[in-house]
Amino acid sequence: MTVDINSKIKDIYNTRVGKDLLDKILLQLGKGSEYITNPLVGNIKLRSIQKLVGRSLPDSFFDALLTLVNSDQLTDKEIQEEKRQAIAPVEHAWWKEAVFYQIYPRSFCDANGDGIGDLAGIISKLDYLEDLGVNALWLSPIYDSPMDDNGYDIRDYRKILTQYGTMEEFDTLLAEAHKRGMRLIMDLVVNHTSDEHEWFQKALTDPEYEDYYFFRDKPNNWTSYFSGSAWKQFGDKYALHLFSKKQMDLNWDNPKVRYAIYDMVNWWLDKGIDGFRLDVINFISKQEGLPDGDETIAKMMGYCGVERYFYGPHLHEYLKELRANTFDKYGAFSVGETPGVGMNMAKMLTGSQRKELDMIFSFDVLESPGHSRFDDYQYDINYFKKYMIDWMKHYGNNCWMSIFYNNHDNPRMVSKIGEPKYNTQIKKLLAGMQMTMKGTPFIFQGDEMGLENYQFNSIDEINDVESKGYYKELCEKMSEKEAFKIILAGTREHARVLLPWDGPFKGQKADPSILHFYRNMIKLRRQNPVLVYGDFRVIDDLAEHFVYERYDDQNSFIIDCNLGKSIKKGYFPEGYHQIITHNRHPEMEPYEIRIWMKG
Ligand code: ISL
Ligand code: CA
């Protein structure tokens, strides 16, 4: 169905992409979906929406929205297939059964003592990881790079960063991981390259290469994620960079670019790696002509231009082509990093019958409604509950989700919840839920040690390109002290402090009781396929309580979680015994978790 300015809000909400967009807007405004499903609002025509918001919105706002909604043109046959697959039995796959562990090489383990993590350090900790029980590793970028964005700015895809080690060491790492039954996936950063990459250097002078990137005589109004315009001047031309000034966006509309990327991907797959995590992969297709972004959306989202590329016109086509030319030939796994993508878009990206991606990371779970990463606020773990229930119930059996609380781009979840008195309980609660819900868990390095945010004292301790740019921007509007407070709330640096392997590092200390708990939970998950493939059912999700069951014909686990500070009555299922946790008191402690097993 095609929608236009005379369509009612509920008609837009009834389309797949329209639902995701409106949900995203509501989330941004901190409102629930009841707001739209309420008939008073639902029956308003799009053109009359001004009345609702009490101010006028420019046509460009509606045009941008309608373009996206109408860009979804699944055929009836595809829709039928999606419905059929959603209730078909879940297909088995190693990556559904795996427990992943993300390594951020720079801050994982430093073997040669220069203060920077390295490949030798990772190799030295493989036994530790095996002992922890994880059986798949995701390596953030280790490629040659000028390190403007810690390696997400790649200069040479086929070389290892000298600071990290050599290709021989990489080969050893891969072989040693496989020896231990661990899969290894790499980071694939192909929305952009470093400005020092050979292609970009050639593009500056050689017309053959100019079309590898986006060069324009005049910049449009898009902004970069790392402050300021998304355009950098080179001579009399400007080149597009959605991220840092040294990360130039590749032009995927040029088939030469796409096939050069596929060659490189296959070069790594030939080495025997097991798949990739695909960096901001939903940004690769930009709307033709790179039209200006809408200012209203820009204000809402904090970045200008997003709606022109976060779900671009050729995204599905390019992902299918990428997969057919690379991953599928090797049976390799793919997980996309896809900021801004909602559940319906995710279904189209990951439905197994569509052959695009195997899984995605959906980020709307990481901040409570109405908040963004740099807000100093307390994350509501009951929002996490609501979000996970929704996805576990509605994502469908042919789609598979990832379960994670943070990564190298986010402060640690436990600190965001912000109840220091209960941190030990909260860390166990998070681990317990992560290992018993439906989806593939991704542990971020240090979570298992119980690490929290780091108390930086000054901006000089922060190396991250995003934080540095944002701090400068903030200082134009406020005092340095106020600016630093905002940086402290959201900086990615929290997740980039070297792990404290031998006693405290920079004041951070590992907590052995948390490590022990993770080990037990990971073991439980890996020994019980019902925790992977079993059904999910909510027993109680009232107030700050969360009781759920994972079950199949023979097995059942019941997980009882207190998601708040008040004492709750525990749930005592008959015919079950408690495992891993041992508190039989009728009342549950703040943030306590209990794991019950049938039999
Ligand atoms: O899109 C965002 C906000 O809406 C960002 O948080 C975005 O999700 C994120 O910055 C993208 O991250 C990935 O690509 C970046 C790199 O700096 C990150 O480390 C990486 O994870 C550019 O390659
Ligand atoms: Ca080192």
Coordinates of C-alpha atoms and ligand atoms in Angstrom, one line a residue:
M1 CA 0.0 0.0 0.0
T2 CA 1.3 3.5 -0.9
V3 CA 0.8 6.2 1.7
D4 CA 0.6 10.0 1.1
I5 CA 0.0 13.2 3.0
N6 CA -3.7 12.4 3.2
S7 CA -3.1 9.0 4.9
K8 CA -4.1 8.7 8.5
I9 CA -1.5 8.1 11.1
K10 CA -2.8 4.6 11.8
D11 CA -2.5 3.7 8.1
I12 CA 1.2 4.7 8.3
Y13 CA 1.6 2.8 11.5
N14 CA 0.1 -0.2 9.8
T15 CA 2.9 -0.3 7.2
R16 CA 6.1 -2.2 8.1
V17 CA 8.5 0.7 7.7
G18 CA 6.0 3.3 8.9
K19 CA 5.6 1.4 12.2
D20 CA 9.4 1.4 12.8
L21 CA 9.7 5.1 12.0
L22 CA 6.8 6.1 14.2
D23 CA 8.1 3.9 17.0
K24 CA 11.5 5.5 16.7
I25 CA 10.0 9.0 16.9
L26 CA 8.0 8.0 19.9
L27 CA 11.0 6.5 21.6
Q28 CA 13.0 9.6 20.9
L29 CA 10.2 11.7 22.5
G30 CA 9.9 9.3 25.4
K31 CA 6.4 8.2 24.5
G32 CA 4.8 4.7 24.3
S33 CA 3.0 3.3 21.3
E34 CA -0.3 3.7 23.1
Y35 CA 0.0 7.3 21.9
I36 CA -0.6 6.3 18.3
T37 CA -2.8 3.3 18.7
N38 CA -5.3 5.6 20.6
P39 CA -8.0 6.3 18.0
L40 CA -8.0 10.1 18.5
V41 CA -4.5 10.3 17.3
G42 CA -4.6 7.3 14.9
N43 CA -7.4 8.9 12.8
I44 CA -5.6 12.2 12.3
K45 CA -4.5 12.7 8.7
L46 CA -0.8 13.2 8.2
R47 CA -1.4 16.7 6.8
S48 CA -3.3 17.7 10.0
I49 CA -0.5 16.6 12.3
Q50 CA 0.4 20.2 12.9
K51 CA -2.6 20.4 15.2
L52 CA -1.2 17.6 17.3
V53 CA 2.3 19.0 17.8
G54 CA 1.1 22.6 18.0
R55 CA 3.5 23.9 15.4
S56 CA 4.0 23.7 11.7
L57 CA 6.2 21.1 10.2
P58 CA 7.8 21.7 6.8
D59 CA 6.7 19.6 3.8
S60 CA 10.2 18.1 3.7
F61 CA 9.6 16.4 7.0
F62 CA 6.6 14.5 5.6
D63 CA 8.3 13.9 2.2
A64 CA 11.2 12.3 3.9
L65 CA 8.9 10.1 6.0
L66 CA 6.7 9.1 3.1
T67 CA 9.7 8.3 0.8
L68 CA 11.0 5.8 3.4
V69 CA 7.6 4.2 4.1
N70 CA 6.9 3.8 0.4
S71 CA 10.3 2.5 -0.3
D72 CA 9.2 -0.8 1.2
Q73 CA 7.7 -2.7 -1.7
L74 CA 7.7 -6.4 -0.6
T75 CA 5.6 -8.5 -3.0
D76 CA 2.6 -10.3 -1.7
K77 CA 4.5 -13.5 -2.2
E78 CA 7.3 -12.3 0.0
I79 CA 4.9 -11.2 2.7
Q80 CA 3.2 -14.6 2.6
E81 CA 6.6 -16.3 2.9
E82 CA 7.6 -14.1 5.8
K83 CA 4.4 -15.1 7.7
R84 CA 4.9 -18.8 6.9
Q85 CA 8.5 -18.7 8.0
A86 CA 7.7 -16.8 11.2
I87 CA 5.9 -19.9 12.7
A88 CA 8.1 -22.6 11.0
P89 CA 10.4 -24.6 13.3
V90 CA 13.6 -22.7 14.2
E91 CA 16.5 -23.8 12.0
H92 CA 19.6 -24.9 13.9
A93 CA 22.9 -23.0 13.4
W94 CA 26.2 -22.8 15.3
W95 CA 25.9 -19.1 15.7
K96 CA 22.5 -19.5 17.4
E97 CA 24.2 -21.9 19.9
A98 CA 27.3 -19.8 20.4
V99 CA 28.2 -17.5 23.2
F100 CA 30.2 -14.7 21.7
Y101 CA 32.8 -12.5 23.3
Q102 CA 33.8 -9.2 21.8
I103 CA 37.5 -8.3 21.9
Y104 CA 38.5 -4.7 21.5
P105 CA 42.2 -5.4 20.7
R106 CA 43.6 -2.0 21.8
S107 CA 42.5 -2.5 25.4
F108 CA 42.2 -6.3 25.8
C109 CA 45.7 -7.5 26.7
D110 CA 49.1 -5.9 26.2
A111 CA 51.8 -8.6 25.9
N112 CA 54.8 -6.4 25.1
G113 CA 54.2 -3.7 27.7
D114 CA 53.9 -0.7 25.5
G115 CA 50.5 0.1 27.0
I116 CA 48.5 -1.0 24.0
G117 CA 46.8 -4.4 23.6
D118 CA 48.1 -6.7 20.9
L119 CA 47.6 -10.0 19.1
A120 CA 50.2 -11.8 21.3
G121 CA 48.1 -10.6 24.3
I122 CA 44.9 -12.1 22.8
I123 CA 46.7 -15.4 22.1
S124 CA 47.9 -15.5 25.7
K125 CA 44.3 -15.2 26.9
L126 CA 42.8 -17.9 24.8
D127 CA 42.9 -20.4 27.6
Y128 CA 41.2 -17.9 29.9
L129 CA 38.5 -17.5 27.3
E130 CA 38.1 -21.2 26.8
D131 CA 37.8 -21.6 30.6
L132 CA 35.2 -18.8 30.7
G133 CA 33.2 -21.0 28.2
V134 CA 32.7 -18.7 25.3
N135 CA 33.0 -20.4 21.9
A136 CA 33.0 -17.5 19.4
L137 CA 35.1 -14.4 19.3
W138 CA 34.5 -11.1 17.6
L139 CA 37.6 -9.1 17.0
S140 CA 37.2 -5.4 16.5
P141 CA 39.4 -4.1 13.7
I142 CA 43.1 -5.1 13.7
Y143 CA 43.9 -3.8 10.2
D144 CA 46.5 -1.3 9.2
S145 CA 45.2 2.1 10.1
P146 CA 46.3 5.6 11.1
M147 CA 44.1 5.0 14.2
D148 CA 42.0 8.2 14.0
D149 CA 39.0 6.1 15.1
N150 CA 40.9 3.2 16.8
G151 CA 41.1 1.1 13.6
Y152 CA 37.6 1.8 12.2
D153 CA 39.5 3.9 9.8
I154 CA 41.2 1.3 7.6
R155 CA 44.2 2.1 5.5
D156 CA 44.9 -1.4 4.2
Y157 CA 42.4 -4.2 4.6
R158 CA 45.0 -6.9 4.0
K159 CA 47.6 -5.8 6.5
I160 CA 47.7 -6.0 10.3
L161 CA 48.3 -2.9 12.3
T162 CA 52.0 -2.9 13.3
Q163 CA 51.3 -2.0 16.9
Y164 CA 49.1 -5.1 17.1
G165 CA 51.5 -7.5 15.5
T166 CA 52.0 -9.5 12.3
M167 CA 49.9 -11.6 9.9
E168 CA 51.8 -14.6 11.2
E169 CA 50.5 -13.9 14.7
F170 CA 47.0 -13.5 13.3
D171 CA 47.2 -16.9 11.6
T172 CA 48.4 -18.3 14.9
L173 CA 45.5 -16.7 16.7
L174 CA 43.0 -18.2 14.2
A175 CA 44.5 -21.6 14.4
E176 CA 44.7 -21.6 18.2
A177 CA 41.1 -20.4 18.5
H178 CA 40.0 -23.2 16.2
K179 CA 42.0 -25.7 18.1
R180 CA 40.0 -24.8 21.2
G181 CA 36.7 -25.1 19.4
M182 CA 36.2 -21.4 19.2
R183 CA 34.9 -19.6 16.1
L184 CA 36.5 -16.3 15.1
I185 CA 34.8 -13.4 13.3
M186 CA 36.3 -10.2 12.1
D187 CA 35.1 -6.6 11.9
L188 CA 34.2 -5.6 8.3
V189 CA 34.3 -1.8 7.9
V190 CA 33.2 -1.1 4.4
N191 CA 30.9 1.9 4.7
H192 CA 34.1 4.0 4.7
T193 CA 37.8 3.7 4.5
S194 CA 40.6 5.9 5.9
D195 CA 41.5 8.9 3.8
E196 CA 44.9 7.2 3.7
H197 CA 43.6 4.2 1.9
E198 CA 45.1 3.7 -1.6
W199 CA 41.6 4.1 -3.2
F200 CA 41.0 7.5 -1.6
Q201 CA 44.5 8.7 -2.4
K202 CA 44.0 7.7 -6.0
A203 CA 40.6 9.2 -6.1
L204 CA 42.1 12.6 -5.3
T205 CA 44.0 12.7 -8.6
D206 CA 42.8 9.8 -10.9
P207 CA 39.4 10.2 -12.5
E208 CA 39.1 6.4 -12.7
Y209 CA 38.9 6.3 -8.9
E210 CA 36.9 9.5 -8.2
D211 CA 33.6 7.5 -8.3
Y212 CA 34.8 5.3 -5.5
Y213 CA 33.8 8.0 -3.0
F214 CA 31.3 10.8 -2.9
F215 CA 32.9 14.0 -4.3
R216 CA 30.7 17.1 -4.7
D217 CA 31.3 20.7 -5.7
K218 CA 29.1 21.8 -2.8
P219 CA 28.5 20.1 0.5
N220 CA 24.9 19.3 1.5
N221 CA 23.6 19.9 5.0
W222 CA 24.4 16.4 6.5
T223 CA 26.4 16.4 9.7
S224 CA 29.0 13.9 10.8
Y225 CA 28.5 11.6 13.9
F226 CA 31.7 13.1 15.2
S227 CA 30.6 16.8 15.1
G228 CA 30.4 19.4 12.4
S229 CA 29.7 19.0 8.7
A230 CA 29.9 15.6 7.0
W231 CA 32.0 17.1 4.2
K232 CA 35.7 17.8 4.0
Q233 CA 37.3 20.0 1.4
F234 CA 40.0 18.6 -0.9
G235 CA 41.1 21.3 -3.4
D236 CA 38.0 22.6 -5.1
K237 CA 35.9 19.6 -4.1
Y238 CA 34.3 18.2 -1.0
A239 CA 34.2 14.5 0.0
L240 CA 31.6 12.9 2.3
H241 CA 32.5 11.4 5.7
L242 CA 29.6 10.4 8.0
F243 CA 32.2 9.7 10.7
S244 CA 35.6 11.3 11.4
K245 CA 37.3 13.6 8.9
K246 CA 39.6 10.7 8.1
Q247 CA 36.8 8.2 7.4
M248 CA 35.6 8.7 3.8
D249 CA 32.3 7.1 2.7
L250 CA 32.6 4.6 -0.1
N251 CA 30.2 4.8 -3.0
W252 CA 28.5 1.5 -3.1
D253 CA 26.5 2.5 -6.2
N254 CA 29.8 2.0 -8.1
P255 CA 30.0 -1.8 -8.9
K256 CA 33.8 -1.6 -9.0
V257 CA 33.7 -0.6 -5.3
R258 CA 31.4 -3.5 -4.4
Y259 CA 33.4 -6.1 -6.3
A260 CA 36.7 -4.9 -4.9
I261 CA 35.1 -5.3 -1.4
Y262 CA 33.9 -8.8 -2.2
D263 CA 37.4 -9.8 -3.3
M264 CA 38.8 -8.5 0.0
V265 CA 36.1 -10.3 2.0
N266 CA 36.9 -13.6 0.2
W267 CA 40.6 -13.1 0.8
W268 CA 39.8 -13.2 4.6
L269 CA 37.3 -16.0 4.3
D270 CA 40.0 -18.1 2.4
K271 CA 42.1 -17.8 5.5
G272 CA 39.3 -19.7 7.3
I273 CA 37.7 -17.1 9.5
D274 CA 34.1 -17.8 10.4
G275 CA 32.3 -14.6 9.5
F276 CA 32.1 -10.9 10.1
R277 CA 30.5 -8.2 12.2
L278 CA 29.5 -5.5 9.6
D279 CA 30.2 -2.0 10.8
V280 CA 27.2 0.5 10.2
I281 CA 26.2 -1.7 7.3
N282 CA 22.8 -0.2 7.0
F283 CA 24.4 3.1 5.9
I284 CA 25.9 1.8 2.7
S285 CA 23.1 2.9 0.3
K286 CA 22.5 6.7 0.2
Q287 CA 19.5 8.3 -1.5
E288 CA 20.3 9.3 -5.1
G289 CA 21.7 12.8 -5.4
L290 CA 22.3 13.0 -1.6
P291 CA 19.4 15.3 -0.9
D292 CA 19.6 17.6 2.1
G293 CA 18.4 16.2 5.4
D294 CA 15.2 17.5 7.1
E295 CA 16.0 19.9 9.9
T296 CA 13.1 18.7 12.1
I297 CA 14.3 15.1 11.9
A298 CA 17.8 16.4 12.5
K299 CA 16.7 18.1 15.8
M300 CA 14.9 15.1 16.9
M301 CA 17.8 12.7 16.2
G302 CA 20.7 14.9 16.9
Y303 CA 22.2 14.3 13.4
C304 CA 21.3 15.8 10.0
G305 CA 20.7 13.6 7.0
V306 CA 20.1 10.2 8.7
E307 CA 16.8 9.5 6.9
R308 CA 18.7 9.7 3.6
Y309 CA 20.9 6.7 4.2
F310 CA 20.1 4.7 7.3
Y311 CA 17.7 2.5 5.3
G312 CA 18.7 3.4 1.7
P313 CA 17.0 2.5 -1.5
H314 CA 19.5 -0.3 -2.5
L315 CA 20.3 -1.7 1.0
H316 CA 18.6 -5.0 0.5
E317 CA 19.9 -5.5 -3.0
Y318 CA 23.5 -4.8 -1.9
L319 CA 23.3 -7.0 1.1
K320 CA 22.0 -9.9 -1.1
E321 CA 24.8 -9.4 -3.6
L322 CA 27.4 -9.2 -0.9
R323 CA 26.2 -12.4 0.7
A324 CA 25.9 -14.3 -2.6
N325 CA 29.4 -13.3 -3.7
T326 CA 31.1 -14.0 -0.3
F327 CA 29.6 -15.4 2.9
D328 CA 27.3 -18.0 1.2
K329 CA 30.3 -19.6 -0.7
Y330 CA 31.9 -20.3 2.7
G331 CA 29.0 -20.9 5.0
A332 CA 30.2 -17.8 6.8
F333 CA 28.2 -15.9 9.4
S334 CA 27.2 -12.2 9.3
V335 CA 26.0 -9.9 12.0
G336 CA 25.2 -6.3 11.0
E337 CA 25.7 -3.3 13.2
T338 CA 22.5 -1.4 12.2
P339 CA 21.9 1.8 14.2
G340 CA 18.3 3.1 13.9
V341 CA 16.8 0.0 12.5
G342 CA 13.5 -1.1 14.1
M343 CA 12.0 -4.6 14.3
N344 CA 10.2 -4.7 10.9
M345 CA 13.3 -3.5 9.1
A346 CA 15.3 -6.0 11.1
K347 CA 12.9 -8.8 9.9
M348 CA 13.6 -7.8 6.3
L349 CA 17.4 -7.7 6.9
T350 CA 17.6 -11.0 8.8
G351 CA 14.7 -13.2 7.6
S352 CA 16.6 -16.5 6.7
Q353 CA 14.6 -16.9 3.4
R354 CA 15.8 -13.4 2.3
K355 CA 19.5 -14.2 2.4
E356 CA 20.8 -10.8 3.5
L357 CA 22.3 -10.9 7.1
D358 CA 22.1 -13.6 9.7
M359 CA 21.7 -11.3 12.7
I360 CA 21.8 -7.6 13.6
F361 CA 22.5 -5.5 16.6
S362 CA 19.5 -3.3 17.3
F363 CA 20.5 -0.3 19.5
D364 CA 17.1 1.0 20.6
V365 CA 17.5 -1.2 23.7
L366 CA 20.5 0.7 25.0
E367 CA 18.8 3.9 26.2
S368 CA 15.5 4.4 28.1
P369 CA 12.8 6.1 26.0
G370 CA 13.5 9.9 25.7
H371 CA 17.2 9.6 26.4
S372 CA 20.4 9.5 24.4
R373 CA 23.8 8.2 25.3
F374 CA 25.3 11.5 26.6
D375 CA 22.4 12.1 29.0
D376 CA 23.3 11.7 32.7
Y377 CA 20.3 9.6 33.8
Q378 CA 19.5 6.2 35.2
Y379 CA 18.7 3.5 32.7
D380 CA 15.4 1.7 33.3
I381 CA 16.0 -2.0 33.4
N382 CA 12.3 -2.5 33.1
Y383 CA 12.4 -0.9 29.7
F384 CA 15.0 -3.7 28.8
K385 CA 12.4 -6.2 30.0
K386 CA 9.6 -4.7 27.9
Y387 CA 11.9 -4.5 24.8
M388 CA 13.1 -8.0 25.1
I389 CA 9.6 -9.4 25.6
D390 CA 8.4 -7.6 22.5
W391 CA 11.3 -8.9 20.3
M392 CA 11.2 -12.5 21.7
K393 CA 7.5 -12.7 21.0
H394 CA 7.3 -10.9 17.7
Y395 CA 10.6 -11.3 15.8
G396 CA 9.5 -14.7 14.4
N397 CA 11.2 -18.0 14.1
N398 CA 13.1 -17.2 10.9
C399 CA 14.8 -14.3 12.5
W400 CA 17.3 -14.4 15.3
M401 CA 18.4 -11.7 17.7
S402 CA 21.6 -10.7 19.5
I403 CA 21.5 -10.0 23.2
F404 CA 24.0 -7.5 24.5
Y405 CA 24.2 -4.6 27.0
N406 CA 27.2 -2.6 25.8
N407 CA 30.1 -2.7 23.4
H408 CA 33.1 -0.6 22.6
D409 CA 30.8 2.4 21.8
N410 CA 28.9 2.5 25.0
P411 CA 29.3 3.0 28.7
R412 CA 28.8 -0.2 30.8
M413 CA 25.2 -1.0 31.4
V414 CA 25.7 -1.6 35.1
S415 CA 26.9 1.9 35.6
K416 CA 24.0 3.3 33.5
I417 CA 21.5 1.6 35.8
G418 CA 23.2 3.6 38.5
E419 CA 22.5 1.8 41.8
P420 CA 26.1 1.3 43.1
K421 CA 24.8 -0.2 46.3
Y422 CA 23.5 -3.2 44.3
N423 CA 26.1 -3.5 41.6
T424 CA 27.1 -7.0 42.4
Q425 CA 23.5 -8.2 42.2
I426 CA 22.9 -6.2 39.1
K427 CA 25.9 -7.7 37.3
K428 CA 24.6 -11.2 38.1
L429 CA 21.1 -10.3 37.0
L430 CA 22.4 -9.0 33.7
A431 CA 24.5 -12.1 33.1
G432 CA 21.7 -14.4 34.2
M433 CA 19.2 -12.8 31.8
Q434 CA 21.6 -12.7 28.9
M435 CA 22.3 -16.4 29.1
T436 CA 18.7 -17.5 29.4
M437 CA 16.9 -15.4 26.9
K438 CA 16.1 -16.2 23.3
G439 CA 18.9 -14.9 21.0
T440 CA 22.7 -15.1 20.9
P441 CA 24.6 -13.5 23.8
F442 CA 27.5 -11.1 23.1
I443 CA 29.6 -10.5 26.1
F444 CA 31.8 -7.4 25.9
Q445 CA 35.3 -7.8 27.3
G446 CA 35.4 -7.0 30.9
D447 CA 31.7 -7.6 31.6
E448 CA 32.7 -11.0 33.0
M449 CA 35.2 -9.3 35.3
G450 CA 32.4 -7.1 36.7
L451 CA 34.0 -3.9 35.3
E452 CA 32.1 -0.6 35.6
N453 CA 32.5 2.8 34.0
Y454 CA 35.9 4.4 34.7
Q455 CA 36.0 7.7 36.7
F456 CA 38.0 9.9 34.3
N457 CA 39.2 13.1 35.8
S458 CA 39.9 15.2 32.8
I459 CA 39.4 15.3 29.1
D460 CA 43.1 14.6 28.6
E461 CA 42.5 11.1 29.8
I462 CA 40.2 10.6 26.8
N463 CA 41.5 9.5 23.5
D464 CA 38.2 8.9 21.6
V465 CA 37.7 11.0 18.5
E466 CA 33.9 11.3 19.1
S467 CA 34.4 12.5 22.7
K468 CA 37.1 15.0 21.8
G469 CA 35.0 16.5 19.0
Y470 CA 31.9 16.7 21.1
Y471 CA 33.7 18.2 24.0
K472 CA 35.0 21.0 21.8
E473 CA 31.5 21.6 20.5
L474 CA 30.0 21.7 24.0
C475 CA 32.7 24.1 25.3
E476 CA 31.4 26.7 22.8
K477 CA 28.1 26.6 24.7
M478 CA 29.0 26.0 28.3
S479 CA 31.8 25.8 30.9
E480 CA 34.5 23.1 30.6
K481 CA 33.2 21.6 33.8
E482 CA 29.7 21.2 32.5
A483 CA 30.9 19.9 29.2
F484 CA 33.1 17.3 30.8
K485 CA 30.1 16.1 32.9
I486 CA 28.3 15.3 29.7
I487 CA 31.3 13.6 28.2
L488 CA 31.7 11.5 31.3
A489 CA 28.1 10.3 31.1
G490 CA 28.4 8.9 27.5
T491 CA 32.0 8.6 26.4
R492 CA 33.0 5.5 24.6
E493 CA 36.3 5.6 26.5
H494 CA 34.6 3.8 29.5
A495 CA 34.7 0.7 27.4
R496 CA 38.2 1.2 26.2
V497 CA 40.3 1.1 29.3
L498 CA 42.9 -1.7 29.4
L499 CA 41.6 -4.7 31.2
P500 CA 43.0 -5.2 34.7
W501 CA 44.6 -8.7 34.2
D502 CA 47.2 -8.5 37.0
G503 CA 45.6 -6.6 39.8
P504 CA 44.0 -3.2 39.5
F505 CA 44.7 -1.2 36.3
K506 CA 44.0 2.5 36.5
G507 CA 42.1 1.7 39.6
Q508 CA 39.8 -0.9 38.0
K509 CA 39.6 -4.3 39.7
A510 CA 38.2 -7.6 38.5
D511 CA 35.6 -9.2 40.7
P512 CA 36.2 -13.0 40.8
S513 CA 32.6 -13.7 42.1
I514 CA 31.2 -12.2 38.9
L515 CA 33.6 -14.2 36.7
H516 CA 32.5 -17.3 38.6
F517 CA 28.8 -16.5 37.9
Y518 CA 29.4 -15.9 34.2
R519 CA 31.2 -19.2 33.9
N520 CA 28.3 -21.1 35.5
M521 CA 25.7 -19.3 33.4
I522 CA 27.6 -19.9 30.1
K523 CA 28.1 -23.5 31.0
L524 CA 24.4 -23.8 31.7
R525 CA 23.4 -22.3 28.4
R526 CA 25.8 -24.4 26.4
Q527 CA 24.7 -27.6 28.1
N528 CA 21.0 -27.0 27.6
P529 CA 19.8 -26.5 24.0
V530 CA 16.4 -25.6 25.4
L531 CA 17.9 -22.2 26.5
V532 CA 18.8 -21.7 22.8
Y533 CA 15.9 -23.2 20.9
G534 CA 13.2 -23.5 23.5
D535 CA 10.1 -21.4 23.5
F536 CA 9.8 -18.3 25.7
R537 CA 6.8 -17.5 27.9
V538 CA 6.2 -14.7 30.4
I539 CA 4.9 -15.9 33.8
D540 CA 4.9 -12.4 35.5
D541 CA 6.0 -9.1 34.2
L542 CA 4.1 -6.8 36.6
A543 CA 5.7 -3.8 38.2
E544 CA 9.4 -4.5 38.6
H545 CA 9.2 -8.2 38.6
F546 CA 10.1 -10.5 35.6
V547 CA 9.5 -14.2 35.7
Y548 CA 9.9 -16.2 32.5
E549 CA 10.1 -19.7 31.2
R550 CA 12.3 -21.3 28.5
Y551 CA 10.8 -24.7 27.7
D552 CA 10.4 -27.5 25.2
D553 CA 8.6 -30.9 25.4
Q554 CA 10.9 -32.3 28.1
N555 CA 12.8 -29.4 29.7
S556 CA 12.0 -26.2 31.4
F557 CA 13.8 -23.4 33.1
I558 CA 12.2 -20.6 35.1
I559 CA 14.0 -17.4 35.6
D560 CA 12.8 -15.1 38.4
C561 CA 14.2 -11.6 38.4
N562 CA 13.7 -8.7 40.7
L563 CA 14.2 -5.7 38.5
G564 CA 14.1 -3.1 41.3
K565 CA 15.1 -2.0 44.7
S566 CA 12.0 -3.1 46.6
I567 CA 11.7 -6.5 48.1
K568 CA 9.5 -8.9 46.0
K569 CA 7.9 -12.2 46.8
G570 CA 9.9 -14.9 45.1
Y571 CA 8.3 -17.3 42.6
F572 CA 8.5 -20.9 43.8
P573 CA 7.6 -23.3 40.9
E574 CA 6.5 -26.8 42.0
G575 CA 8.7 -29.6 40.7
Y576 CA 11.7 -27.4 40.1
H577 CA 15.0 -27.0 42.0
Q578 CA 17.1 -23.9 42.1
I579 CA 20.5 -24.0 40.4
I580 CA 23.5 -21.7 40.4
T581 CA 21.6 -19.3 42.7
H582 CA 20.7 -20.6 46.1
N583 CA 18.5 -18.2 48.0
R584 CA 15.3 -19.9 49.1
H585 CA 14.1 -17.0 51.2
P586 CA 10.4 -16.2 50.4
E587 CA 11.4 -12.6 49.6
M588 CA 13.8 -11.6 47.0
E589 CA 16.6 -9.1 47.5
P590 CA 16.9 -6.0 45.4
Y591 CA 17.9 -7.0 41.8
E592 CA 18.2 -10.6 42.7
I593 CA 18.0 -13.3 40.1
R594 CA 17.0 -17.0 40.7
I595 CA 17.3 -19.8 38.2
W596 CA 15.0 -22.8 38.5
M597 CA 15.2 -26.0 36.6
K598 CA 12.5 -28.6 36.2
G599 CA 13.1 -32.0 37.8
Ligands
ISL1 O1 24.7 6.0 14.9 C1 25.1 6.3 16.0 C2 24.2 7.2 16.7 O2 22.9 7.2 16.2 C3 26.4 5.9 16.5 O3 26.3 5.5 17.8 C4 26.8 4.7 15.6 O4 26.0 3.6 15.9 C5 28.2 4.3 15.9 O5 29.0 5.4 16.1 C6 28.7 3.4 14.7 O6 29.7 2.7 15.2 C7 30.6 2.0 14.4 O7 31.1 2.8 13.4 C8 31.9 3.9 13.8 C9 33.0 3.5 14.8 O8 33.5 4.7 15.4 C10 32.4 2.7 15.9 O9 33.4 2.3 16.9 C11 31.7 1.5 15.3 O10 31.2 0.6 16.2 C12 32.6 4.3 12.5 O11 33.3 3.2 11.9
CA2 CA 51.4 -3.9 23.1

